[in-house]
PDB file of N, CA and C in Angstrom:
ATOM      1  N   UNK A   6       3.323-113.603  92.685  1.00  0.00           N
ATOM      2  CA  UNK A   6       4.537-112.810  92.479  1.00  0.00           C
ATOM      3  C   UNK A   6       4.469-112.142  91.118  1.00  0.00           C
ATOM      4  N   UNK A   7       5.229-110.933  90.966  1.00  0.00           N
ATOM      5  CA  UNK A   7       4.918-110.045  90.053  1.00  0.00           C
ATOM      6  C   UNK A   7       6.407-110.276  89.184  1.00  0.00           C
ATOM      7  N   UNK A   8       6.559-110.682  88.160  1.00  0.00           N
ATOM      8  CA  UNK A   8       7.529-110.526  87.023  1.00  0.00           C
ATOM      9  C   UNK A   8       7.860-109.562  86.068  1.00  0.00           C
ATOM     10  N   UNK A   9       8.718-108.580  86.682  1.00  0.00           N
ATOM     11  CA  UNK A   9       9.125-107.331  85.534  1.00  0.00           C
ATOM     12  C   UNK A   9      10.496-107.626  84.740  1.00  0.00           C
ATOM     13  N   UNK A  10      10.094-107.371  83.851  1.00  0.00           N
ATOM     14  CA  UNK A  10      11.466-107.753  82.672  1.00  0.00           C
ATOM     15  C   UNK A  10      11.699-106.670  81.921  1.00  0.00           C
ATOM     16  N   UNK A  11      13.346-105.882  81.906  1.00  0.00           N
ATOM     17  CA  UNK A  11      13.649-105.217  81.194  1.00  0.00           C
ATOM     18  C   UNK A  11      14.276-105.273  79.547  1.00  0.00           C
ATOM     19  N   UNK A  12      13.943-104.058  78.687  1.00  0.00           N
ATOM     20  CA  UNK A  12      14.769-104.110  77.392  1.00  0.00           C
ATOM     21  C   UNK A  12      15.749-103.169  77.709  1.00  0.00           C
ATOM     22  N   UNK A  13      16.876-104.289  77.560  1.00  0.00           N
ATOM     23  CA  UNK A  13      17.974-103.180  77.738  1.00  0.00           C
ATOM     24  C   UNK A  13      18.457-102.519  76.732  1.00  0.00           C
ATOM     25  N   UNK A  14      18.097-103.053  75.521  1.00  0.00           N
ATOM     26  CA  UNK A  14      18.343-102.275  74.478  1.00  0.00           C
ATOM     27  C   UNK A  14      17.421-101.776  73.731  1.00  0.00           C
ATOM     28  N   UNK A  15      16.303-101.260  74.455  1.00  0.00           N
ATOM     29  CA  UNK A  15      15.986 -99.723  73.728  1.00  0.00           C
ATOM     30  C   UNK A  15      16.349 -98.991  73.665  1.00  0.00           C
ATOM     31  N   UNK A  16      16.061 -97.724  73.021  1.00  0.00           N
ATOM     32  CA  UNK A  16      16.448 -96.307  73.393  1.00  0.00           C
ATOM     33  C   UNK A  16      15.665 -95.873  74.266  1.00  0.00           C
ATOM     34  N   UNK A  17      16.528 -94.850  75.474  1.00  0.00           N
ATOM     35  CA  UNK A  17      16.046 -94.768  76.407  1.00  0.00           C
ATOM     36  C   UNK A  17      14.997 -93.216  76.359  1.00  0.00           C
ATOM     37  N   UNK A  18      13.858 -93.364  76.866  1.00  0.00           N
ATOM     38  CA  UNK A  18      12.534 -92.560  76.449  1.00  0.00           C
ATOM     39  C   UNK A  18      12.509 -91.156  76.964  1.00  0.00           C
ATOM     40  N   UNK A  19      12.115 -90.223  76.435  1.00  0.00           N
ATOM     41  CA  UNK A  19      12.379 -88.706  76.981  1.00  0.00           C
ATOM     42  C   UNK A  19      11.580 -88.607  78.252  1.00  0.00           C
ATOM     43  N   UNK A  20      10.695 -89.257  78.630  1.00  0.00           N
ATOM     44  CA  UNK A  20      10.484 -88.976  80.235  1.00  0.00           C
ATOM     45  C   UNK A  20       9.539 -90.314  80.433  1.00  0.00           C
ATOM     46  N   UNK A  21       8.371 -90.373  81.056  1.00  0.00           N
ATOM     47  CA  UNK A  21       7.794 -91.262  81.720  1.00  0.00           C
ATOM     48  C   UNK A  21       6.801 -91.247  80.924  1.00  0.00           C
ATOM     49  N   UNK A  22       6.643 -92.974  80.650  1.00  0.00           N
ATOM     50  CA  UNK A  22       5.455 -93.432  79.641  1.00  0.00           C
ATOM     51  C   UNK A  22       4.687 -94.225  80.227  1.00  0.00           C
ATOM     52  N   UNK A  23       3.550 -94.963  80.077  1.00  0.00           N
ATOM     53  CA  UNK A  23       2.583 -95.920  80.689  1.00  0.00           C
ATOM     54  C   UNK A  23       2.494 -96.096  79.649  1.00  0.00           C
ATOM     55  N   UNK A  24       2.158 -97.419  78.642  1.00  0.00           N
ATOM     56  CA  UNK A  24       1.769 -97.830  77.493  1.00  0.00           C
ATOM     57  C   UNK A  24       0.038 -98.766  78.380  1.00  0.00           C
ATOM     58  N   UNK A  25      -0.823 -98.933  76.984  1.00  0.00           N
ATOM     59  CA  UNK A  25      -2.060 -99.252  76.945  1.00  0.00           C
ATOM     60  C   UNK A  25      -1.787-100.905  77.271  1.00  0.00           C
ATOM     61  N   UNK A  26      -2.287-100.965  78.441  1.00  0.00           N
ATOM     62  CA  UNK A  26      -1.913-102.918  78.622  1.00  0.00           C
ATOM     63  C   UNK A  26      -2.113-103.466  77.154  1.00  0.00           C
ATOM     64  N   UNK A  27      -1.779-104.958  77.241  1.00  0.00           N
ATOM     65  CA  UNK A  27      -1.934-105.657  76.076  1.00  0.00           C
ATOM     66  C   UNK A  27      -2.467-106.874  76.810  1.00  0.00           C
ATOM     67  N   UNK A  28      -3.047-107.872  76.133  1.00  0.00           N
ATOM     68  CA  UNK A  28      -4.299-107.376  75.740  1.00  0.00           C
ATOM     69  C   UNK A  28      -5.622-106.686  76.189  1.00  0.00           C
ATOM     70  N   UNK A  29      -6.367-106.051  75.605  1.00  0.00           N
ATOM     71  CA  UNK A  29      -7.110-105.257  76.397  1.00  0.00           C
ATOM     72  C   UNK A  29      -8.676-104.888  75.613  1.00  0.00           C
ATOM     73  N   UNK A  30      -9.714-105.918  75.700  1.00  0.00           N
ATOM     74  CA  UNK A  30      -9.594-106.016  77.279  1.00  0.00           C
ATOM     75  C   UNK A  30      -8.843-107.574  77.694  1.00  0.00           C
ATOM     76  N   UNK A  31      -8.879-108.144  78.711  1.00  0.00           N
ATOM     77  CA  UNK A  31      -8.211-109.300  78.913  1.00  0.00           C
ATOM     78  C   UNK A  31      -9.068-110.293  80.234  1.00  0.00           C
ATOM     79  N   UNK A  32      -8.293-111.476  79.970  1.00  0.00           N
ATOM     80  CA  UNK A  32      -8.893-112.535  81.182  1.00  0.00           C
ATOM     81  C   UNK A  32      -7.616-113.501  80.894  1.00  0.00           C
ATOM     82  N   UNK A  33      -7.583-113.799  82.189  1.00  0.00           N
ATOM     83  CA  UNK A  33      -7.650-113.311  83.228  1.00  0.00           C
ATOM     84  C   UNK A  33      -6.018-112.028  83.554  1.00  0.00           C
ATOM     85  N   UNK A  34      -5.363-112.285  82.895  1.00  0.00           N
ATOM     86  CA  UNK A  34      -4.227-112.014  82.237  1.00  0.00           C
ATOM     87  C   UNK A  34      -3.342-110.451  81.269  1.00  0.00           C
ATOM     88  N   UNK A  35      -2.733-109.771  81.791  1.00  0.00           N
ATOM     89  CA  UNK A  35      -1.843-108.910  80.787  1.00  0.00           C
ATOM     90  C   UNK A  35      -1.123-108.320  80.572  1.00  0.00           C
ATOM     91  N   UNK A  36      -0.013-107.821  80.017  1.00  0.00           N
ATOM     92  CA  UNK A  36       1.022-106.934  79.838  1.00  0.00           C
ATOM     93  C   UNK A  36       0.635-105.787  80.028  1.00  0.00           C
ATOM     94  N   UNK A  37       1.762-104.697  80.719  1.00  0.00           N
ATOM     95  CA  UNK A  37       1.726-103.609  81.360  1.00  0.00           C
ATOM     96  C   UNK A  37       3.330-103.113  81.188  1.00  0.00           C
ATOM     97  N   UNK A  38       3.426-102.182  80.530  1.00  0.00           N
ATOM     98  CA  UNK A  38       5.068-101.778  79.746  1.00  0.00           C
ATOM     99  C   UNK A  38       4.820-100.176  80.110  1.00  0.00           C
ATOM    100  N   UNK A  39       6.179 -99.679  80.574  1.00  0.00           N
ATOM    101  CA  UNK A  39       6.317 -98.491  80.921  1.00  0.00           C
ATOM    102  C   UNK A  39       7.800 -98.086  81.215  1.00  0.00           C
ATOM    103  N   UNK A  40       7.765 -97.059  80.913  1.00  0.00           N
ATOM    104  CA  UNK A  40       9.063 -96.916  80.363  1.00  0.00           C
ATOM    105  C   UNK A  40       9.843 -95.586  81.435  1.00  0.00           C
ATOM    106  N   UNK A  41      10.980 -95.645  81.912  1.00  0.00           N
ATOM    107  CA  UNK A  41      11.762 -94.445  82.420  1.00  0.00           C
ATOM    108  C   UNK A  41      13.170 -93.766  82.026  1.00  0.00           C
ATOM    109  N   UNK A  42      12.813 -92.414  82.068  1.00  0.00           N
ATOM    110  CA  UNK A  42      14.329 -91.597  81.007  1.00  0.00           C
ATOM    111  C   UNK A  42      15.382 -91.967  81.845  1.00  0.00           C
ATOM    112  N   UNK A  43      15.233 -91.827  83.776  1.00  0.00           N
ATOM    113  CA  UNK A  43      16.339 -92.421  84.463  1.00  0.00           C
ATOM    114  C   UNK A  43      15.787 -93.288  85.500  1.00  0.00           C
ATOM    115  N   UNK A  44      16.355 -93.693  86.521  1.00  0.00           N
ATOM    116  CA  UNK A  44      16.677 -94.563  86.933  1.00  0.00           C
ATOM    117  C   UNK A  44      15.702 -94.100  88.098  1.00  0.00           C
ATOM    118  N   UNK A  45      14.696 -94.829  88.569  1.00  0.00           N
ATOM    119  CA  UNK A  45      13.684 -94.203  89.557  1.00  0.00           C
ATOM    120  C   UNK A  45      12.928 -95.247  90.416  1.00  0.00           C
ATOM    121  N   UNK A  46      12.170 -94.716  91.212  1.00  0.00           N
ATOM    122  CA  UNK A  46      11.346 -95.605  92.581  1.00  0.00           C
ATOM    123  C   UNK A  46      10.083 -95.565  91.962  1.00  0.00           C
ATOM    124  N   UNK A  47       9.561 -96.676  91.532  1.00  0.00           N
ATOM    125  CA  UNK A  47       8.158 -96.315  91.109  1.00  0.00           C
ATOM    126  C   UNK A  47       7.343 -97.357  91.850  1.00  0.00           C
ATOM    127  N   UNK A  48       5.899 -97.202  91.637  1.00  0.00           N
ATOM    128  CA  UNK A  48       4.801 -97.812  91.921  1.00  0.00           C
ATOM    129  C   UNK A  48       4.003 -98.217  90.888  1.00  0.00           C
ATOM    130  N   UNK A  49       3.559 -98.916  91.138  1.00  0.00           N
ATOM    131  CA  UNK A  49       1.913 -99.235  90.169  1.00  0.00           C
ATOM    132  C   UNK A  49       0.650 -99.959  91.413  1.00  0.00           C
ATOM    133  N   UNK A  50      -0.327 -99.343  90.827  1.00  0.00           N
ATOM    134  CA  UNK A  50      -1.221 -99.696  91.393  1.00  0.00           C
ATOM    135  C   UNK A  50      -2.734 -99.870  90.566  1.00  0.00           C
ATOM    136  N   UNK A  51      -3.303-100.780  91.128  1.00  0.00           N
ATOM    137  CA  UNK A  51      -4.262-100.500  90.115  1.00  0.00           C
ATOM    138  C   UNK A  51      -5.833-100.203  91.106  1.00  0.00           C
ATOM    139  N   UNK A  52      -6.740 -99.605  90.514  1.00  0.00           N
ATOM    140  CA  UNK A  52      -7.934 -98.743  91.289  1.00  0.00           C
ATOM    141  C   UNK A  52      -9.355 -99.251  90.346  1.00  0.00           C
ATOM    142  N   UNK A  53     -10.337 -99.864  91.073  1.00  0.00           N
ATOM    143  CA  UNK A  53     -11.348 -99.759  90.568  1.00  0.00           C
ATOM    144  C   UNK A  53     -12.370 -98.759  90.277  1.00  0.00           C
ATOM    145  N   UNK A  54     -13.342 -98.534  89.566  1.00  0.00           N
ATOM    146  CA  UNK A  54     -14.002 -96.796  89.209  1.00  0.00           C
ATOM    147  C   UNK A  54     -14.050 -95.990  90.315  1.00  0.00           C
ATOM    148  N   UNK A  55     -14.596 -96.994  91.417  1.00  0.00           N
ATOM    149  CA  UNK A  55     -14.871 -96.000  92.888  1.00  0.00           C
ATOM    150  C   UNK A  55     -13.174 -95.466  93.602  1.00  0.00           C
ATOM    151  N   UNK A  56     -12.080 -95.643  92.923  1.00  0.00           N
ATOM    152  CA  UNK A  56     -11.017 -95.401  93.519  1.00  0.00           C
ATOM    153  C   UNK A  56     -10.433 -96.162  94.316  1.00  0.00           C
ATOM    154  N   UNK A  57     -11.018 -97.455  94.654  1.00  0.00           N
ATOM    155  CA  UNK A  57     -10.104 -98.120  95.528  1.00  0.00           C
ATOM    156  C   UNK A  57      -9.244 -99.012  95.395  1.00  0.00           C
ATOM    157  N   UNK A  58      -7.673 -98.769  95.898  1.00  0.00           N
ATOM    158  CA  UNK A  58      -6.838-100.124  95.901  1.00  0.00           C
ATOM    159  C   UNK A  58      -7.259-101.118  95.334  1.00  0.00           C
ATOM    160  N   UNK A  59      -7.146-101.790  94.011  1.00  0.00           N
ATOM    161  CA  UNK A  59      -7.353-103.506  94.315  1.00  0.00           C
ATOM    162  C   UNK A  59      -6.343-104.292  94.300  1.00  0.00           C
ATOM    163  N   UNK A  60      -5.654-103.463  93.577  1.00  0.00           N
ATOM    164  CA  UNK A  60      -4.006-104.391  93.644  1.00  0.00           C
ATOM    165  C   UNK A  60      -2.772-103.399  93.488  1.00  0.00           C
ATOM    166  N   UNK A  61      -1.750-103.736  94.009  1.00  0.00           N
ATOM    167  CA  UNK A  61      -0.038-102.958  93.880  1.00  0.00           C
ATOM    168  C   UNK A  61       0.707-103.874  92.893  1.00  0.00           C
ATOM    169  N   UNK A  62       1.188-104.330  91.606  1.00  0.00           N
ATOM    170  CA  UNK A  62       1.766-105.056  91.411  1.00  0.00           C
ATOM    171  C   UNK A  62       3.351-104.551  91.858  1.00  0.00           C
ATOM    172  N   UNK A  63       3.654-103.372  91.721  1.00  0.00           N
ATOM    173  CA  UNK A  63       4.578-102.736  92.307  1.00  0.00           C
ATOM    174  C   UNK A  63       4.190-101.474  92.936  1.00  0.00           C
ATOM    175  N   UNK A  64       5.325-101.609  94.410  1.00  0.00           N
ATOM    176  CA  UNK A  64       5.028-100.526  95.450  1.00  0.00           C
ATOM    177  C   UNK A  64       6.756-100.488  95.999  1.00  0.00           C
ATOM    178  N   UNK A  65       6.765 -99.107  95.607  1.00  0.00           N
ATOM    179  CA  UNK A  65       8.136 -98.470  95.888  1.00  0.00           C
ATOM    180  C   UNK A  65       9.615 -99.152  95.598  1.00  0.00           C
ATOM    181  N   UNK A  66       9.510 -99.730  94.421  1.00  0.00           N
ATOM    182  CA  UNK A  66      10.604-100.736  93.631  1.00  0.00           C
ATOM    183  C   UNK A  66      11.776 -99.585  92.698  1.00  0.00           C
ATOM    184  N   UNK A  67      12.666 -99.916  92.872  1.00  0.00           N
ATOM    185  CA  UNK A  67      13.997 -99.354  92.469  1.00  0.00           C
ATOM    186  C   UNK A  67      13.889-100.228  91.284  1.00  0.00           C
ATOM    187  N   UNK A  68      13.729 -99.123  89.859  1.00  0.00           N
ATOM    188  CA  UNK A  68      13.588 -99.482  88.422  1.00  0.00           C
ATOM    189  C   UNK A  68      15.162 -98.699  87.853  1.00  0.00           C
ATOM    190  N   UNK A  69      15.465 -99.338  86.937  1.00  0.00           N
ATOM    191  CA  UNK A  69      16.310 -98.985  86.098  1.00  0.00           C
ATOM    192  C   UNK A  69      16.033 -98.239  85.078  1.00  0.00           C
ATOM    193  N   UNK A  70      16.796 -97.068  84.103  1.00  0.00           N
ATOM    194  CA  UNK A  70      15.745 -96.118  83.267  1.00  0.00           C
ATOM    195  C   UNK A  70      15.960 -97.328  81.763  1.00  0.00           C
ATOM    196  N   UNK A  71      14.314 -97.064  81.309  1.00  0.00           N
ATOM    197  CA  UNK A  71      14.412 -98.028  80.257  1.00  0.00           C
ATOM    198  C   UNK A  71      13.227 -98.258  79.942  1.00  0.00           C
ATOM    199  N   UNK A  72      12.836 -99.183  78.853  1.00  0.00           N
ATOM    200  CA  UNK A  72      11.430-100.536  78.831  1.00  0.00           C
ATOM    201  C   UNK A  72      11.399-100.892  79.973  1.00  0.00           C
ATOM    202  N   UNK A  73      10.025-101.259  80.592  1.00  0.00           N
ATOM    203  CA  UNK A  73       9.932-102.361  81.598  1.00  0.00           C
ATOM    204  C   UNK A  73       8.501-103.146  81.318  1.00  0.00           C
ATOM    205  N   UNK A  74       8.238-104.244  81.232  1.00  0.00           N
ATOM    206  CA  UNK A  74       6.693-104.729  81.487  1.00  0.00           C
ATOM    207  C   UNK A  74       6.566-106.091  82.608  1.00  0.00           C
ATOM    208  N   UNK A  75       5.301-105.829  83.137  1.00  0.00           N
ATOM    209  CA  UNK A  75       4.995-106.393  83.753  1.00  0.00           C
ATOM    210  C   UNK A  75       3.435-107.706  83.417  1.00  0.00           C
ATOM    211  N   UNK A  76       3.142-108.668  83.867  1.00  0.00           N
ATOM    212  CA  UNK A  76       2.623-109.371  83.487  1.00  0.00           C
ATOM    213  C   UNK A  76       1.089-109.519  84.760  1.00  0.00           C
ATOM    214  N   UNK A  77       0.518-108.921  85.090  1.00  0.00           N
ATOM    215  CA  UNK A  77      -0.633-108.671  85.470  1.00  0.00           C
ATOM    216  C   UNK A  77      -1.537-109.103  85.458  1.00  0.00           C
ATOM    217  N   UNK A  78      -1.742-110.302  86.821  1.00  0.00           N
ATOM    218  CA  UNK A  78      -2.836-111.687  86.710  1.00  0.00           C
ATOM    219  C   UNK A  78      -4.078-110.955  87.523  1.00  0.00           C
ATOM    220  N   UNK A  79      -5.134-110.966  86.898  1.00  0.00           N
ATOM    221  CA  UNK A  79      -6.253-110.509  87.728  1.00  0.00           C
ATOM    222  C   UNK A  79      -7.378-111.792  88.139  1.00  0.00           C
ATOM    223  N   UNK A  80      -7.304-112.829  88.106  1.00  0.00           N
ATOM    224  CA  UNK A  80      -7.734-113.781  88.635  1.00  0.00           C
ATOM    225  C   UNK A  80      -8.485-113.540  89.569  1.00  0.00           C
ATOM    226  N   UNK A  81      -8.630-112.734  90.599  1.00  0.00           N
ATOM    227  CA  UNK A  81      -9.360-112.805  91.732  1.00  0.00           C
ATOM    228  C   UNK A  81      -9.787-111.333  91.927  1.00  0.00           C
ATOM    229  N   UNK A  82     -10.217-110.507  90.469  1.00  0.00           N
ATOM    230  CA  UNK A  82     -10.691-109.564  90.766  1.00  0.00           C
ATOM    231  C   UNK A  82     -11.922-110.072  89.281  1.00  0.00           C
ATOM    232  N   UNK A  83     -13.557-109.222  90.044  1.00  0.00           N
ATOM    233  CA  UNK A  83     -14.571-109.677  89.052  1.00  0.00           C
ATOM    234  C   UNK A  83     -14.301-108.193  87.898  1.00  0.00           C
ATOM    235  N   UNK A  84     -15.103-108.483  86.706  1.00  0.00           N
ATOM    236  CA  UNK A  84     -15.228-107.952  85.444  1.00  0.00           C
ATOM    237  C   UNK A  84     -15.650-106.622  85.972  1.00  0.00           C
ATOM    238  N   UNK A  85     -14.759-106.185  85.290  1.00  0.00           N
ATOM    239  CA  UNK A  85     -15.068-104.593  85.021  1.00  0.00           C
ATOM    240  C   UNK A  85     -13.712-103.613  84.558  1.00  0.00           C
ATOM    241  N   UNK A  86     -14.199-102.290  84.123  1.00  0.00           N
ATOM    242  CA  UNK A  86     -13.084-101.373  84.070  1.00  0.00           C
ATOM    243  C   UNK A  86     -12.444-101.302  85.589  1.00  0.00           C
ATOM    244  N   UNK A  87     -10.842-100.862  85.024  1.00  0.00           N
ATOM    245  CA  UNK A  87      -9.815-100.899  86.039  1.00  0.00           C
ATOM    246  C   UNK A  87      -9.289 -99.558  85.623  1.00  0.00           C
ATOM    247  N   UNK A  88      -8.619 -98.562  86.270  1.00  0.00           N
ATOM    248  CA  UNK A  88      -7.390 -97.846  86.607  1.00  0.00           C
ATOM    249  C   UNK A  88      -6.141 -98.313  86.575  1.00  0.00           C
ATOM    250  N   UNK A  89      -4.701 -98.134  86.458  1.00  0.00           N
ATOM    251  CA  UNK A  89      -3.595 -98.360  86.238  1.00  0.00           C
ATOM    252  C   UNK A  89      -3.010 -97.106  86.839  1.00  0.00           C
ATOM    253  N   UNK A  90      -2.275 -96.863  87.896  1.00  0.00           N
ATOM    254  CA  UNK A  90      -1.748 -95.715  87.840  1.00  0.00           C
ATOM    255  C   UNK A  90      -0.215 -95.686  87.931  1.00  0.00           C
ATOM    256  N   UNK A  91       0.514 -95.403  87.159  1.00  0.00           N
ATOM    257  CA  UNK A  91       2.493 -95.468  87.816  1.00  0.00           C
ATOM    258  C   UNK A  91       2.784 -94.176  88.119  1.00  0.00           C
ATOM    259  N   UNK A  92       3.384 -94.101  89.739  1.00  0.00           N
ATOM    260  CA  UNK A  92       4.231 -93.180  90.117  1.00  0.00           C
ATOM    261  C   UNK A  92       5.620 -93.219  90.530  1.00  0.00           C
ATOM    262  N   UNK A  93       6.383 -92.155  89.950  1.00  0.00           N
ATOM    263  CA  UNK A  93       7.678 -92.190  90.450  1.00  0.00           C
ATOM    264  C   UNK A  93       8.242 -91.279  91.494  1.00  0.00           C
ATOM    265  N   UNK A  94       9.208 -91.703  91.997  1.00  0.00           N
ATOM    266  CA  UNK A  94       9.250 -90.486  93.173  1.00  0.00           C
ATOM    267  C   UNK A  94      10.075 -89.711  92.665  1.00  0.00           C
ATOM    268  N   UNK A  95       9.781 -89.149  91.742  1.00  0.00           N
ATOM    269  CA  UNK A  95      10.196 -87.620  91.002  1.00  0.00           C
ATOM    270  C   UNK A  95       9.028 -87.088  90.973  1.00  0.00           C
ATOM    271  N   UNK A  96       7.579 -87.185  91.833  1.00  0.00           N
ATOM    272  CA  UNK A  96       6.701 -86.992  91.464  1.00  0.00           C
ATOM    273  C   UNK A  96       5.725 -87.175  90.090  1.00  0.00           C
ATOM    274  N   UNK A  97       6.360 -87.485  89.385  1.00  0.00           N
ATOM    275  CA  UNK A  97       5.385 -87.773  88.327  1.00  0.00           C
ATOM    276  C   UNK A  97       3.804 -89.378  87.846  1.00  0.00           C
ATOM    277  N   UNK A  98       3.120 -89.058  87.335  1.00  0.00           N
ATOM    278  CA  UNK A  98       2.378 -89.939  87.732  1.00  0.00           C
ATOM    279  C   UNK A  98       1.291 -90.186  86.150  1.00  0.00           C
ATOM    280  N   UNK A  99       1.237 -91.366  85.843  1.00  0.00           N
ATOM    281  CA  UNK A  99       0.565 -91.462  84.476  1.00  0.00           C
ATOM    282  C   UNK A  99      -0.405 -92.400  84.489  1.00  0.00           C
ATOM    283  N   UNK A 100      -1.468 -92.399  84.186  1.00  0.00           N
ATOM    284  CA  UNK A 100      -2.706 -93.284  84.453  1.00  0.00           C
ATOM    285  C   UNK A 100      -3.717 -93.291  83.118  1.00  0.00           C
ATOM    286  N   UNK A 101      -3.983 -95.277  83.367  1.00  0.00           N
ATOM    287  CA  UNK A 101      -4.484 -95.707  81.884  1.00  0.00           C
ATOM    288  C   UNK A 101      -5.715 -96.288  82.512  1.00  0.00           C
ATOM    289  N   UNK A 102      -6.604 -96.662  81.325  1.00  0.00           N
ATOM    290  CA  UNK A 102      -7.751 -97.623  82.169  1.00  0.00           C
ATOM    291  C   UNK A 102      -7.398 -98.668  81.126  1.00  0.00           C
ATOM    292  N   UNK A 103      -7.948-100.131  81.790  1.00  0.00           N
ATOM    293  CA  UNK A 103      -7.988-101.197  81.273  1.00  0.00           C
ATOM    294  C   UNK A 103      -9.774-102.284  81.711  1.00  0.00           C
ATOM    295  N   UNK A 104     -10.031-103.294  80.410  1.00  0.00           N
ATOM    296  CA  UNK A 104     -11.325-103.679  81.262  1.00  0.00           C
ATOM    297  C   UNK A 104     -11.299-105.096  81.120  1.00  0.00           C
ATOM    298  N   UNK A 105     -11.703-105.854  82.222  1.00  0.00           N
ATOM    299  CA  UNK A 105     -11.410-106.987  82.561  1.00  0.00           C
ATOM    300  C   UNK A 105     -12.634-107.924  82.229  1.00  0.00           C
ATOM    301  N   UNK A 106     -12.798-108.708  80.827  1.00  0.00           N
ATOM    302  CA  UNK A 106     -14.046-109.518  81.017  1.00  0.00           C
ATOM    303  C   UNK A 106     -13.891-111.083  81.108  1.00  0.00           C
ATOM    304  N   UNK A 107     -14.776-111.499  82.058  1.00  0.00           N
ATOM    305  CA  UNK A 107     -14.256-113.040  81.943  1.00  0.00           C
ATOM    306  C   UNK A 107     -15.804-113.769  81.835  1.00  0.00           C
TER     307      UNK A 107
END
């Protein structure tokens, strides 16, 4: 199960951010913070080099506009660079890489 926790008291961000996981690179383990100006349907997914699916930690979740991070166990995926991608259904879409060594 995927754990997203909001700051409700930030200031709220001029449009759509993806911040650089923490730590990074990481094992097995990491934070994933991203931020929305309003109130939106987003996704995350994450893609290995060849493009494929390896994981959704979120898929089509009703976010509140704000901070959000998520805590991102990769346990059962082997070492290597990853993709990160968040989309909202305002169309917009922001993508980080992260690399996984264990």
């Amino acid at each position: 199960a995927t754990s997203v926790s909001t700051d409700d008291g930030a200031t709220l961000p001029a449009g759509v951010t993806l911040a650089q996981n923490y730590p990074n690179p990481f094992n097995p383990a990491t934070e994933i913070r991203f931020s929305l100006p309003l109130a939106d349907v987003v996704t995350l997914r994450v893609f290995d080099l060849l493009g494929r699916e390896v994981a959704a930690p979120l898929r089509g979740r009703s976010m509140a506009a704000g901070w959000h991070s998520l805590s991102f166990d990769a346990t059962n995926l082997p070492s290597g660079t990853y993709v990160y991608r968040l989309d909202t259904s305002a169309g917009q879409s922001v993508t980080r890489q992260m690399t996984l060594l264990k």
